[in-house]
Amino acid sequence: MSNNTVKTDTTASGIGPVEEAGASPYSADNPAPVIEPPRKRTKKTGRATRGNFELYAWLFMRLSGVVLVVLVIGHLLVQLVLDGGVQKVGFAFVAGRWASPFWQVWDLLMLWLAMLHGTIGLRTIINDYAERANTRVWLKGLLYTATVFTILLGTLVIFTFDPNIR
Amino acid sequence: MWSWVAHRVTGVLIFFFLFVHVLDTSLVRVSPEAYDEVVATYKTPLVALLEYGLVAAILFHALNGLRVIAVDFWSKGTRYQKQMLWAVVGVWVVLMIGALYPVLGHAARELFGS
């Protein structure tokens, strides 16, 4: 209790003298004590959020999923069903397909979208089942390393493919 | 709940296959012989069966994924989620029957003669 406390008269109306008078016990020279609001973010509480990464990841899964349905089922038809199925696949077949920019872009897009889609999916699974924080860090580190390696390798192979390698 | 489990399991299987598949395709940068040698194993009856399993996993994941999108974005999605699951299973069965001959035909000819 400070010395600013105003003695409240117990009047019949229940209205104290402060409210009744409409005058504040505080003034510019004698300001009211500041009470910090609960949950106020200070320097110690860190950033408010980690951005919208989880939202974008969720949206990416759905958008890339729709595109992948077309790309992957088309890929299965070309590789496993049409024109003799898997029996026709070989170096010559790959060379014939990658001679066309259409199939290069198809495969490149499929590689990137499928790897990112799979990586985000596995990230969710790791977050769900790996209970120790250390385990999560290591598993996700391994996952991201494998993802970067696979995407770079696949991209390099598509762009540097040489039909006359021999 | 089981469609959710199956979605996770097929997703993980497809991801691991994808990793191996990029590695085997990279052999086209080594030599035509190295690539053709590995692809030759893909044409054996046993691997043909695995391929049929892969097609099964991909088709389920694709169809159920479209169902998840419908549940998330379609205003009546949650109300019809069960009917959509049966539609997924129905289309999946039809496509799997359709994939029998193209994917496993050559394996059957090799095993039982043409």
mmCIF file of C-alpha atoms in Angstrom:
data_model
loop_
_atom_site.group_PDB
_atom_site.id
_atom_site.type_symbol
_atom_site.label_atom_id
_atom_site.label_comp_id
_atom_site.label_asym_id
_atom_site.label_seq_id
_atom_site.Cartn_x
_atom_site.Cartn_y
_atom_site.Cartn_z
ATOM 1 C CA MET A 1 0.000 0.000 0.000
ATOM 2 C CA SER A 2 1.351 3.354 -0.974
ATOM 3 C CA ASN A 3 0.574 6.623 0.573
ATOM 4 C CA ASN A 4 -1.661 7.308 -2.445
ATOM 5 C CA THR A 5 -4.310 5.022 -1.041
ATOM 6 C CA VAL A 6 -7.546 6.864 -0.547
ATOM 7 C CA LYS A 7 -9.586 5.948 2.467
ATOM 8 C CA THR A 8 -12.944 4.688 1.301
ATOM 9 C CA ASP A 9 -15.980 5.935 3.107
ATOM 10 C CA THR A 10 -18.605 3.290 3.670
ATOM 11 C CA THR A 11 -21.523 5.179 2.250
ATOM 12 C CA ALA A 12 -24.955 3.703 1.704
ATOM 13 C CA SER A 13 -24.672 3.944 -2.077
ATOM 14 C CA GLY A 14 -21.506 1.873 -2.150
ATOM 15 C CA ILE A 15 -19.798 4.507 -4.272
ATOM 16 C CA GLY A 16 -16.515 5.596 -2.866
ATOM 17 C CA PRO A 17 -15.455 9.214 -2.748
ATOM 18 C CA VAL A 18 -13.009 8.783 -5.635
ATOM 19 C CA GLU A 19 -15.623 7.679 -8.157
ATOM 20 C CA GLU A 20 -18.102 10.108 -6.789
ATOM 21 C CA ALA A 21 -15.819 13.021 -7.157
ATOM 22 C CA GLY A 22 -14.522 11.856 -10.561
ATOM 23 C CA ALA A 23 -11.119 13.046 -9.535
ATOM 24 C CA SER A 24 -8.070 10.855 -9.880
ATOM 25 C CA PRO A 25 -5.655 10.535 -7.021
ATOM 26 C CA TYR A 26 -2.942 10.452 -9.693
ATOM 27 C CA SER A 27 -1.552 13.290 -11.741
ATOM 28 C CA ALA A 28 1.346 13.949 -14.108
ATOM 29 C CA ASP A 29 3.556 14.606 -11.155
ATOM 30 C CA ASN A 30 2.210 11.624 -9.280
ATOM 31 C CA PRO A 31 1.559 8.861 -11.879
ATOM 32 C CA ALA A 32 -0.174 5.577 -11.159
ATOM 33 C CA PRO A 33 2.112 2.557 -10.806
ATOM 34 C CA VAL A 34 2.503 0.632 -14.075
ATOM 35 C CA ILE A 35 1.256 -2.952 -13.970
ATOM 36 C CA GLU A 36 2.777 -5.108 -16.703
ATOM 37 C CA PRO A 37 0.091 -7.001 -18.670
ATOM 38 C CA PRO A 38 0.216 -10.783 -18.300
ATOM 39 C CA ARG A 39 1.850 -12.701 -21.242
ATOM 40 C CA LYS A 40 3.448 -9.483 -22.483
ATOM 41 C CA ARG A 41 6.359 -10.378 -24.792
ATOM 42 C CA THR A 42 9.631 -9.028 -23.491
ATOM 43 C CA LYS A 43 13.223 -9.440 -24.584
ATOM 44 C CA LYS A 44 13.374 -12.677 -22.617
ATOM 45 C CA THR A 45 10.387 -14.401 -24.245
ATOM 46 C CA GLY A 46 11.940 -14.633 -27.677
ATOM 47 C CA ARG A 47 10.191 -14.345 -31.031
ATOM 48 C CA ALA A 48 6.396 -14.433 -31.061
ATOM 49 C CA THR A 49 6.107 -17.306 -33.543
ATOM 50 C CA ARG A 50 8.355 -19.328 -35.826
ATOM 51 C CA GLY A 51 6.682 -17.848 -38.875
ATOM 52 C CA ASN A 52 4.118 -19.667 -40.961
ATOM 53 C CA PHE A 53 6.322 -22.625 -41.925
ATOM 54 C CA GLU A 54 3.867 -25.275 -40.717
ATOM 55 C CA LEU A 55 1.020 -23.678 -42.671
ATOM 56 C CA TYR A 56 3.072 -23.491 -45.872
ATOM 57 C CA ALA A 57 4.241 -27.088 -45.377
ATOM 58 C CA TRP A 58 0.627 -28.244 -44.979
ATOM 59 C CA LEU A 59 -0.408 -26.330 -48.107
ATOM 60 C CA PHE A 60 2.593 -27.609 -50.067
ATOM 61 C CA MET A 61 1.653 -31.225 -49.281
ATOM 62 C CA ARG A 62 -1.778 -30.716 -50.847
ATOM 63 C CA LEU A 63 -0.689 -28.690 -53.891
ATOM 64 C CA SER A 64 2.307 -30.894 -54.714
ATOM 65 C CA GLY A 65 0.129 -33.953 -54.046
ATOM 66 C CA VAL A 66 -2.317 -33.013 -56.798
ATOM 67 C CA VAL A 67 0.503 -32.369 -59.292
ATOM 68 C CA LEU A 68 2.276 -35.585 -58.288
ATOM 69 C CA VAL A 69 -0.852 -37.672 -58.909
ATOM 70 C CA VAL A 70 -0.655 -36.615 -62.577
ATOM 71 C CA LEU A 71 3.147 -36.823 -62.886
ATOM 72 C CA VAL A 72 3.621 -40.172 -61.108
ATOM 73 C CA ILE A 73 0.657 -42.015 -62.640
ATOM 74 C CA GLY A 74 1.775 -40.751 -66.072
ATOM 75 C CA HIS A 75 5.283 -41.997 -65.254
ATOM 76 C CA LEU A 76 3.930 -45.437 -64.257
ATOM 77 C CA LEU A 77 1.909 -45.660 -67.479
ATOM 78 C CA VAL A 78 4.941 -44.808 -69.631
ATOM 79 C CA GLN A 79 7.397 -47.054 -67.761
ATOM 80 C CA LEU A 80 5.300 -50.056 -66.735
ATOM 81 C CA VAL A 81 2.194 -50.234 -68.923
ATOM 82 C CA LEU A 82 2.522 -48.736 -72.408
ATOM 83 C CA ASP A 83 4.635 -50.122 -75.224
ATOM 84 C CA GLY A 84 5.697 -53.455 -73.710
ATOM 85 C CA GLY A 85 5.821 -52.428 -70.051
ATOM 86 C CA VAL A 86 9.058 -52.649 -68.081
ATOM 87 C CA GLN A 87 10.681 -54.944 -70.685
ATOM 88 C CA LYS A 88 11.429 -52.031 -73.028
ATOM 89 C CA VAL A 89 13.239 -49.976 -70.371
ATOM 90 C CA GLY A 90 16.979 -49.639 -70.872
ATOM 91 C CA PHE A 91 19.664 -47.073 -71.644
ATOM 92 C CA ALA A 92 18.364 -46.590 -75.186
ATOM 93 C CA PHE A 93 14.825 -45.962 -73.938
ATOM 94 C CA VAL A 94 16.048 -43.380 -71.392
ATOM 95 C CA ALA A 95 18.152 -41.681 -74.070
ATOM 96 C CA GLY A 96 15.139 -41.482 -76.373
ATOM 97 C CA ARG A 97 12.938 -39.939 -73.708
ATOM 98 C CA TRP A 98 15.460 -37.417 -72.404
ATOM 99 C CA ALA A 99 16.122 -36.212 -75.954
ATOM 100 C CA SER A 100 12.859 -34.307 -75.472
ATOM 101 C CA PRO A 101 12.772 -31.263 -73.155
ATOM 102 C CA PHE A 102 9.180 -32.208 -72.305
ATOM 103 C CA TRP A 103 10.245 -35.401 -70.508
ATOM 104 C CA GLN A 104 13.284 -33.689 -68.979
ATOM 105 C CA VAL A 105 11.029 -31.080 -67.376
ATOM 106 C CA TRP A 106 8.508 -33.805 -66.414
ATOM 107 C CA ASP A 107 11.156 -35.871 -64.634
ATOM 108 C CA LEU A 108 12.839 -32.852 -63.048
ATOM 109 C CA LEU A 109 9.549 -31.547 -61.658
ATOM 110 C CA MET A 110 8.600 -35.029 -60.464
ATOM 111 C CA LEU A 111 11.977 -35.471 -58.745
ATOM 112 C CA TRP A 112 11.821 -32.152 -56.871
ATOM 113 C CA LEU A 113 8.159 -32.336 -55.880
ATOM 114 C CA ALA A 114 8.296 -36.006 -54.845
ATOM 115 C CA MET A 115 11.483 -35.559 -52.787
ATOM 116 C CA LEU A 116 10.161 -32.461 -50.996
ATOM 117 C CA HIS A 117 6.735 -34.066 -50.498
ATOM 118 C CA GLY A 118 8.371 -37.201 -49.082
ATOM 119 C CA THR A 119 10.774 -35.225 -46.904
ATOM 120 C CA ILE A 120 8.022 -33.128 -45.331
ATOM 121 C CA GLY A 121 5.997 -36.308 -44.802
ATOM 122 C CA LEU A 122 8.870 -38.114 -43.092
ATOM 123 C CA ARG A 123 9.579 -34.993 -41.029
ATOM 124 C CA THR A 124 6.022 -35.182 -39.691
ATOM 125 C CA ILE A 125 6.455 -38.878 -38.889
ATOM 126 C CA ILE A 126 9.775 -38.245 -37.091
ATOM 127 C CA ASN A 127 8.189 -35.424 -35.074
ATOM 128 C CA ASP A 128 5.311 -37.755 -34.159
ATOM 129 C CA TYR A 129 7.221 -40.852 -33.071
ATOM 130 C CA ALA A 130 10.747 -39.834 -31.991
ATOM 131 C CA GLU A 131 10.165 -38.768 -28.409
ATOM 132 C CA ARG A 132 13.653 -37.665 -27.386
ATOM 133 C CA ALA A 133 14.693 -34.244 -28.691
ATOM 134 C CA ASN A 134 18.157 -35.560 -29.538
ATOM 135 C CA THR A 135 16.751 -38.435 -31.594
ATOM 136 C CA ARG A 136 14.576 -36.016 -33.548
ATOM 137 C CA VAL A 137 17.519 -33.749 -34.347
ATOM 138 C CA TRP A 138 19.664 -36.639 -35.599
ATOM 139 C CA LEU A 139 16.922 -38.327 -37.632
ATOM 140 C CA LYS A 140 15.927 -35.065 -39.286
ATOM 141 C CA GLY A 141 19.566 -34.224 -39.945
ATOM 142 C CA LEU A 142 19.959 -37.578 -41.680
ATOM 143 C CA LEU A 143 16.723 -37.037 -43.599
ATOM 144 C CA TYR A 144 17.669 -33.561 -44.856
ATOM 145 C CA THR A 145 21.152 -34.744 -45.825
ATOM 146 C CA ALA A 146 19.681 -37.611 -47.860
ATOM 147 C CA THR A 147 17.167 -35.237 -49.455
ATOM 148 C CA VAL A 148 19.742 -32.658 -50.546
ATOM 149 C CA PHE A 149 22.019 -35.408 -51.860
ATOM 150 C CA THR A 150 19.234 -37.134 -53.828
ATOM 151 C CA ILE A 151 17.788 -33.934 -55.326
ATOM 152 C CA LEU A 152 21.236 -32.677 -56.388
ATOM 153 C CA LEU A 153 22.265 -36.056 -57.819
ATOM 154 C CA GLY A 154 18.999 -36.493 -59.736
ATOM 155 C CA THR A 155 19.093 -32.928 -61.098
ATOM 156 C CA LEU A 156 22.705 -33.340 -62.182
ATOM 157 C CA VAL A 157 21.897 -36.630 -63.960
ATOM 158 C CA ILE A 158 18.977 -35.109 -65.888
ATOM 159 C CA PHE A 159 20.947 -32.026 -66.970
ATOM 160 C CA THR A 160 24.247 -33.735 -67.803
ATOM 161 C CA PHE A 161 22.817 -36.856 -69.459
ATOM 162 C CA ASP A 162 24.937 -37.827 -72.458
ATOM 163 C CA PRO A 163 23.425 -40.322 -74.936
ATOM 164 C CA ASN A 164 26.855 -40.776 -76.534
ATOM 165 C CA ILE A 165 28.619 -41.629 -73.294
ATOM 166 C CA ARG A 166 30.231 -44.595 -75.044
ATOM 167 C CA MET B 1 -7.981 -44.274 -38.612
ATOM 168 C CA TRP B 2 -6.743 -47.240 -40.658
ATOM 169 C CA SER B 3 -6.704 -45.144 -43.838
ATOM 170 C CA TRP B 4 -4.440 -42.736 -41.932
ATOM 171 C CA VAL B 5 -2.099 -45.592 -40.909
ATOM 172 C CA ALA B 6 -2.065 -46.952 -44.471
ATOM 173 C CA HIS B 7 -1.331 -43.457 -45.821
ATOM 174 C CA ARG B 8 1.739 -43.181 -43.556
ATOM 175 C CA VAL B 9 3.015 -46.688 -44.261
ATOM 176 C CA THR B 10 2.644 -46.359 -48.053
ATOM 177 C CA GLY B 11 4.202 -42.882 -47.913
ATOM 178 C CA VAL B 12 7.327 -44.159 -46.146
ATOM 179 C CA LEU B 13 7.628 -47.140 -48.521
ATOM 180 C CA ILE B 14 7.327 -44.900 -51.592
ATOM 181 C CA PHE B 15 9.933 -42.470 -50.192
ATOM 182 C CA PHE B 16 12.506 -45.218 -49.641
ATOM 183 C CA PHE B 17 11.834 -46.597 -53.118
ATOM 184 C CA LEU B 18 12.251 -43.113 -54.578
ATOM 185 C CA PHE B 19 15.668 -42.785 -52.932
ATOM 186 C CA VAL B 20 16.851 -46.102 -54.428
ATOM 187 C CA HIS B 21 15.212 -45.283 -57.771
ATOM 188 C CA VAL B 22 17.167 -42.012 -58.140
ATOM 189 C CA LEU B 23 20.370 -43.927 -57.321
ATOM 190 C CA ASP B 24 19.736 -46.668 -59.911
ATOM 191 C CA THR B 25 18.764 -44.122 -62.580
ATOM 192 C CA SER B 26 22.025 -42.251 -61.881
ATOM 193 C CA LEU B 27 23.846 -45.239 -63.391
ATOM 194 C CA VAL B 28 23.020 -43.795 -66.842
ATOM 195 C CA ARG B 29 25.885 -41.391 -66.079
ATOM 196 C CA VAL B 30 28.229 -44.317 -65.388
ATOM 197 C CA SER B 31 27.723 -46.466 -68.461
ATOM 198 C CA PRO B 32 24.878 -47.929 -70.548
ATOM 199 C CA GLU B 33 25.987 -51.417 -69.460
ATOM 200 C CA ALA B 34 25.827 -50.617 -65.738
ATOM 201 C CA TYR B 35 22.334 -49.184 -66.152
ATOM 202 C CA ASP B 36 21.018 -52.025 -68.287
ATOM 203 C CA GLU B 37 22.433 -54.580 -65.852
ATOM 204 C CA VAL B 38 20.514 -53.135 -62.903
ATOM 205 C CA VAL B 39 17.334 -52.618 -64.932
ATOM 206 C CA ALA B 40 17.576 -56.284 -65.970
ATOM 207 C CA THR B 41 16.937 -57.276 -62.349
ATOM 208 C CA TYR B 42 13.786 -55.103 -62.478
ATOM 209 C CA LYS B 43 12.477 -57.401 -65.208
ATOM 210 C CA THR B 44 12.678 -60.608 -63.123
ATOM 211 C CA PRO B 45 9.429 -62.186 -61.816
ATOM 212 C CA LEU B 46 10.277 -61.494 -58.153
ATOM 213 C CA VAL B 47 10.917 -57.787 -58.712
ATOM 214 C CA ALA B 48 7.827 -57.637 -60.944
ATOM 215 C CA LEU B 49 5.835 -58.690 -57.871
ATOM 216 C CA LEU B 50 7.546 -55.935 -55.850
ATOM 217 C CA GLU B 51 6.677 -53.497 -58.655
ATOM 218 C CA TYR B 52 3.044 -54.555 -58.378
ATOM 219 C CA GLY B 53 3.262 -53.833 -54.652
ATOM 220 C CA LEU B 54 4.799 -50.425 -55.403
ATOM 221 C CA VAL B 55 1.962 -49.642 -57.820
ATOM 222 C CA ALA B 56 -0.500 -50.689 -55.096
ATOM 223 C CA ALA B 57 1.151 -48.366 -52.550
ATOM 224 C CA ILE B 58 1.331 -45.415 -54.985
ATOM 225 C CA LEU B 59 -2.274 -45.775 -56.165
ATOM 226 C CA PHE B 60 -3.625 -45.984 -52.618
ATOM 227 C CA HIS B 61 -1.513 -43.013 -51.469
ATOM 228 C CA ALA B 62 -2.610 -40.975 -54.511
ATOM 229 C CA LEU B 63 -6.327 -41.759 -54.203
ATOM 230 C CA ASN B 64 -6.451 -41.380 -50.426
ATOM 231 C CA GLY B 65 -4.407 -38.172 -50.722
ATOM 232 C CA LEU B 66 -7.084 -36.732 -53.026
ATOM 233 C CA ARG B 67 -9.641 -37.769 -50.395
ATOM 234 C CA VAL B 68 -7.666 -35.938 -47.677
ATOM 235 C CA ILE B 69 -7.643 -32.822 -49.878
ATOM 236 C CA ALA B 70 -11.412 -33.139 -50.360
ATOM 237 C CA VAL B 71 -11.931 -33.461 -46.591
ATOM 238 C CA ASP B 72 -9.751 -30.370 -45.997
ATOM 239 C CA PHE B 73 -11.063 -28.069 -48.717
ATOM 240 C CA TRP B 74 -14.574 -29.249 -49.636
ATOM 241 C CA SER B 75 -17.249 -27.867 -47.307
ATOM 242 C CA LYS B 76 -19.054 -31.234 -47.231
ATOM 243 C CA GLY B 77 -15.790 -33.186 -47.108
ATOM 244 C CA THR B 78 -16.046 -34.380 -43.529
ATOM 245 C CA ARG B 79 -19.675 -35.458 -43.989
ATOM 246 C CA TYR B 80 -18.820 -37.701 -46.928
ATOM 247 C CA GLN B 81 -15.376 -38.866 -45.774
ATOM 248 C CA LYS B 82 -16.555 -42.451 -45.264
ATOM 249 C CA GLN B 83 -18.248 -42.683 -48.667
ATOM 250 C CA MET B 84 -15.107 -41.208 -50.216
ATOM 251 C CA LEU B 85 -13.004 -43.886 -48.495
ATOM 252 C CA TRP B 86 -15.160 -46.579 -50.104
ATOM 253 C CA ALA B 87 -14.781 -44.792 -53.439
ATOM 254 C CA VAL B 88 -10.990 -44.805 -52.927
ATOM 255 C CA VAL B 89 -11.010 -48.548 -52.160
ATOM 256 C CA GLY B 90 -13.308 -49.221 -55.137
ATOM 257 C CA VAL B 91 -11.227 -47.283 -57.671
ATOM 258 C CA TRP B 92 -8.059 -48.798 -56.193
ATOM 259 C CA VAL B 93 -9.362 -52.369 -56.670
ATOM 260 C CA VAL B 94 -10.380 -51.623 -60.283
ATOM 261 C CA LEU B 95 -6.994 -50.048 -61.098
ATOM 262 C CA MET B 96 -5.100 -52.903 -59.417
ATOM 263 C CA ILE B 97 -7.023 -55.444 -61.516
ATOM 264 C CA GLY B 98 -6.207 -53.327 -64.557
ATOM 265 C CA ALA B 99 -2.507 -53.275 -63.611
ATOM 266 C CA LEU B 100 -2.354 -57.079 -63.216
ATOM 267 C CA TYR B 101 -1.610 -57.905 -66.850
ATOM 268 C CA PRO B 102 0.668 -54.947 -67.760
ATOM 269 C CA VAL B 103 2.833 -55.285 -64.641
ATOM 270 C CA LEU B 104 2.766 -59.043 -63.970
ATOM 271 C CA GLY B 105 2.041 -60.456 -67.454
ATOM 272 C CA HIS B 106 5.679 -60.774 -68.453
ATOM 273 C CA ALA B 107 6.536 -62.443 -65.143
ATOM 274 C CA ALA B 108 3.739 -64.988 -65.626
ATOM 275 C CA ARG B 109 4.960 -65.741 -69.169
ATOM 276 C CA GLU B 110 8.483 -66.268 -67.874
ATOM 277 C CA LEU B 111 7.404 -68.513 -65.010
ATOM 278 C CA PHE B 112 4.724 -70.585 -66.757
ATOM 279 C CA GLY B 113 5.790 -70.297 -70.413
ATOM 280 C CA SER B 114 3.948 -68.307 -73.055
#
